[in-house]
Amino acid sequence: MAKQTTRCPWVGIEDAEYTRYHDEEWGVPKFGDRELFEKLVLEGFQAGLSWLTILRKRQNFRTAFDDFDAKKIAAYGSSDISRLMADVGIVRNRSKIEATISNARAYLELSRRQSLSDFLWGFVDGKPIINKHTEFGDVPAQTDISKRISKALKTEGFRFVGPTTVYAFMQSVGMVNDHLVSCHRHAPCAKLQRALNSKNR
């Protein structure tokens, strides 16, 4: 009999796309500015919804928002907002759409001084935090670091970046390893994260 794979007990984890995301993406360190910007935007859209909803629409979001090219998004005007509000393939929330445009502008302004990657990863000194939670209920919704990042992003002009949204972002891009220790992905992600920690000492 094949050994059953143990995963984090997320609601909806049985969905094939969600399983793939959990097994291949969540918790793996990411450093590319565009992919970090995309993730930050999508986490903002997720507020009040399930991540599975966003995940199923992710390719539609990429198409609608020019593959998250911040320069193109920053130039969006009223016609683009109308186009996006009519796009059934994404989450049609005017406040979040307008926030994405302003976030693209904030991102470009920040990039004049430093990369988004350096800005965000600087809060953990480039060293991922490896947690060892045994129960799903032990995983926090926000932390002191996510609160600091949230405040800093808001100071830079970003919107929909509250501490809970930021912590979900940190988990997803590998700044934090919140796979349960019983999950088959905890050890592989921890290995990648420890390698970064050694490199950045």
Short mmCIF file of C-alpha atoms in Angstrom, two decimals:
data_model
loop_
_atom_site.label_atom_id
_atom_site.label_comp_id
_atom_site.label_asym_id
_atom_site.label_seq_id
_atom_site.Cartn_x
_atom_site.Cartn_y
_atom_site.Cartn_z
CA MET A 1 0.00 0.00 0.00
CA ALA A 2 1.37 3.43 -0.99
CA LYS A 3 2.22 5.75 1.86
CA GLN A 4 -0.27 8.59 2.17
CA THR A 5 1.19 12.07 1.70
CA THR A 6 0.60 14.32 4.69
CA ARG A 7 -0.16 17.96 3.91
CA CYS A 8 -1.15 21.07 5.82
CA PRO A 9 -4.88 20.81 6.66
CA TRP A 10 -6.02 23.76 4.55
CA VAL A 11 -9.68 24.06 3.69
CA GLY A 12 -9.98 22.94 0.07
CA ILE A 13 -6.55 21.26 -0.05
CA GLU A 14 -8.17 18.34 -1.91
CA ASP A 15 -8.55 20.58 -4.96
CA ALA A 16 -5.89 19.56 -7.51
CA GLU A 17 -4.73 23.12 -8.23
CA TYR A 18 -4.54 23.94 -4.52
CA THR A 19 -2.58 20.75 -3.85
CA ARG A 20 -0.11 21.64 -6.60
CA TYR A 21 0.27 25.18 -5.22
CA HIS A 22 0.89 23.82 -1.71
CA ASP A 23 3.36 21.21 -2.92
CA GLU A 24 5.32 23.31 -5.40
CA GLU A 25 5.04 27.00 -4.52
CA TRP A 26 3.97 27.83 -0.97
CA GLY A 27 6.95 28.41 1.29
CA VAL A 28 9.56 28.32 -1.49
CA PRO A 29 11.75 31.47 -1.27
CA LYS A 30 11.08 33.96 -4.06
CA PHE A 31 13.20 37.01 -4.85
CA GLY A 32 12.12 38.33 -8.25
CA ASP A 33 10.66 41.82 -8.01
CA ARG A 34 7.85 41.14 -10.47
CA GLU A 35 6.80 37.88 -8.84
CA LEU A 36 6.87 39.54 -5.41
CA PHE A 37 4.79 42.43 -6.73
CA GLU A 38 2.31 40.00 -8.28
CA LYS A 39 2.01 38.06 -5.03
CA LEU A 40 1.53 41.23 -3.00
CA VAL A 41 -1.25 42.36 -5.35
CA LEU A 42 -2.98 38.99 -5.34
CA GLU A 43 -2.81 38.73 -1.56
CA GLY A 44 -4.53 42.12 -1.47
CA PHE A 45 -7.27 40.85 -3.77
CA GLN A 46 -7.62 37.79 -1.53
CA ALA A 47 -8.67 39.89 1.48
CA GLY A 48 -12.13 38.68 2.50
CA LEU A 49 -11.98 35.73 0.09
CA SER A 50 -10.28 32.35 0.00
CA TRP A 51 -6.88 31.96 -1.60
CA LEU A 52 -8.31 29.13 -3.71
CA THR A 53 -10.65 31.66 -5.34
CA ILE A 54 -7.69 33.83 -6.31
CA LEU A 55 -5.58 30.87 -7.37
CA ARG A 56 -8.24 29.70 -9.82
CA LYS A 57 -8.31 33.20 -11.32
CA ARG A 58 -4.55 33.82 -11.24
CA GLN A 59 -3.96 33.38 -14.98
CA ASN A 60 -6.89 35.69 -15.69
CA PHE A 61 -5.35 38.27 -13.36
CA ARG A 62 -2.04 38.00 -15.22
CA THR A 63 -3.75 38.57 -18.54
CA ALA A 64 -5.90 41.43 -17.26
CA PHE A 65 -2.98 43.20 -15.54
CA ASP A 66 -0.39 42.89 -18.33
CA ASP A 67 1.47 40.08 -16.58
CA PHE A 68 1.95 42.42 -13.61
CA ASP A 69 4.22 44.80 -15.49
CA ALA A 70 4.25 47.67 -12.98
CA LYS A 71 5.13 50.30 -15.62
CA LYS A 72 2.09 49.37 -17.69
CA ILE A 73 -0.21 49.16 -14.67
CA ALA A 74 0.99 52.51 -13.33
CA ALA A 75 -0.19 54.12 -16.58
CA TYR A 76 -3.74 52.74 -16.32
CA GLY A 77 -6.54 55.27 -16.53
CA SER A 78 -10.32 55.31 -16.24
CA SER A 79 -10.81 53.20 -19.38
CA ASP A 80 -8.62 50.47 -17.90
CA ILE A 81 -10.56 50.55 -14.64
CA SER A 82 -13.80 50.17 -16.62
CA ARG A 83 -12.25 47.29 -18.57
CA LEU A 84 -11.18 45.53 -15.38
CA MET A 85 -14.53 46.10 -13.69
CA ALA A 86 -16.17 44.33 -16.65
CA ASP A 87 -13.74 41.38 -16.58
CA VAL A 88 -15.58 38.40 -15.08
CA GLY A 89 -12.30 36.47 -14.96
CA ILE A 90 -10.95 38.49 -12.02
CA VAL A 91 -12.29 39.85 -8.74
CA ARG A 92 -14.20 42.96 -9.76
CA ASN A 93 -13.63 45.15 -6.75
CA ARG A 94 -13.05 48.79 -7.67
CA SER A 95 -11.14 49.64 -4.49
CA LYS A 96 -8.72 46.74 -5.03
CA ILE A 97 -8.31 47.52 -8.72
CA GLU A 98 -7.54 51.17 -7.98
CA ALA A 99 -5.18 50.07 -5.18
CA THR A 100 -3.29 47.86 -7.65
CA ILE A 101 -2.69 50.88 -9.89
CA SER A 102 -1.50 53.03 -7.00
CA ASN A 103 0.60 50.13 -5.71
CA ALA A 104 2.31 49.87 -9.10
CA ARG A 105 3.19 53.55 -8.86
CA ALA A 106 4.42 53.11 -5.28
CA TYR A 107 6.50 50.11 -6.37
CA LEU A 108 8.13 52.10 -9.19
CA GLU A 109 8.88 54.98 -6.83
CA LEU A 110 10.43 52.60 -4.30
CA SER A 111 12.50 51.02 -7.08
CA ARG A 112 14.27 54.34 -7.58
CA ARG A 113 15.97 53.72 -4.22
CA GLN A 114 16.07 49.96 -3.84
CA SER A 115 14.51 46.81 -5.22
CA LEU A 116 11.23 45.54 -3.81
CA SER A 117 13.02 42.30 -3.00
CA ASP A 118 15.72 44.02 -0.93
CA PHE A 119 13.09 46.17 0.77
CA LEU A 120 10.92 43.22 1.84
CA TRP A 121 13.61 40.64 2.58
CA GLY A 122 15.54 43.24 4.55
CA PHE A 123 13.00 42.89 7.36
CA VAL A 124 14.31 39.37 8.01
CA ASP A 125 17.92 40.18 7.04
CA GLY A 126 17.51 37.90 4.04
CA LYS A 127 17.11 34.92 6.38
CA PRO A 128 13.82 32.98 6.24
CA ILE A 129 12.12 32.21 9.53
CA ILE A 130 11.70 28.45 9.98
CA ASN A 131 8.84 27.69 12.33
CA LYS A 132 8.01 24.27 13.75
CA HIS A 133 4.28 24.33 14.29
CA THR A 134 2.59 21.02 15.07
CA GLU A 135 -1.01 22.23 15.03
CA PHE A 136 -2.75 24.35 12.42
CA GLY A 137 -4.24 26.48 15.17
CA ASP A 138 -0.74 27.47 16.30
CA VAL A 139 0.00 29.28 13.02
CA PRO A 140 -0.45 33.03 13.61
CA ALA A 141 -2.47 35.34 11.37
CA GLN A 142 0.08 38.14 11.83
CA THR A 143 3.33 38.81 13.66
CA ASP A 144 5.38 41.76 14.84
CA ILE A 145 7.44 41.58 11.65
CA SER A 146 4.36 41.54 9.41
CA LYS A 147 3.10 44.57 11.31
CA ARG A 148 6.39 46.39 10.69
CA ILE A 149 6.37 45.50 7.00
CA SER A 150 2.73 46.57 6.70
CA LYS A 151 3.49 49.93 8.26
CA ALA A 152 6.53 50.43 6.04
CA LEU A 153 4.63 49.53 2.87
CA LYS A 154 1.83 51.93 3.78
CA THR A 155 4.42 54.65 4.35
CA GLU A 156 5.67 53.95 0.81
CA GLY A 157 2.13 54.42 -0.51
CA PHE A 158 0.95 50.81 -0.81
CA ARG A 159 -2.67 49.89 -0.06
CA PHE A 160 -4.40 46.64 0.96
CA VAL A 161 -1.25 45.60 2.80
CA GLY A 162 -2.50 45.08 6.34
CA PRO A 163 -0.43 42.90 8.71
CA THR A 164 -2.57 39.80 8.07
CA THR A 165 -2.27 40.20 4.30
CA VAL A 166 1.46 40.76 4.65
CA TYR A 167 1.92 37.67 6.81
CA ALA A 168 0.09 35.53 4.24
CA PHE A 169 2.47 37.01 1.67
CA MET A 170 5.49 36.18 3.84
CA GLN A 171 4.33 32.58 4.16
CA SER A 172 3.76 32.18 0.45
CA VAL A 173 7.09 33.65 -0.72
CA GLY A 174 9.17 31.67 1.74
CA MET A 175 10.10 34.45 4.14
CA VAL A 176 8.45 32.19 6.72
CA ASN A 177 8.09 28.41 6.76
CA ASP A 178 4.68 27.70 8.24
CA HIS A 179 4.18 24.22 6.86
CA LEU A 180 3.36 22.01 9.83
CA VAL A 181 6.29 19.80 10.81
CA SER A 182 4.15 16.78 9.90
CA CYS A 183 3.65 18.11 6.37
CA HIS A 184 5.81 16.55 3.66
CA ARG A 185 6.80 20.04 2.48
CA HIS A 186 8.18 21.36 5.77
CA ALA A 187 11.57 19.65 5.45
CA PRO A 188 12.21 20.51 1.76
CA CYS A 189 11.30 24.17 2.30
CA ALA A 190 13.39 24.28 5.49
CA LYS A 191 16.35 22.90 3.53
CA LEU A 192 16.05 25.67 0.95
CA GLN A 193 15.64 28.27 3.69
CA ARG A 194 18.60 27.04 5.75
CA ALA A 195 20.78 27.24 2.64
CA LEU A 196 19.80 30.90 2.33
CA ASN A 197 20.44 31.49 6.02
CA SER A 198 23.95 30.04 5.70
CA LYS A 199 24.63 32.10 2.59
CA ASN A 200 23.51 35.34 4.23
CA ARG A 201 25.40 34.97 7.50
#
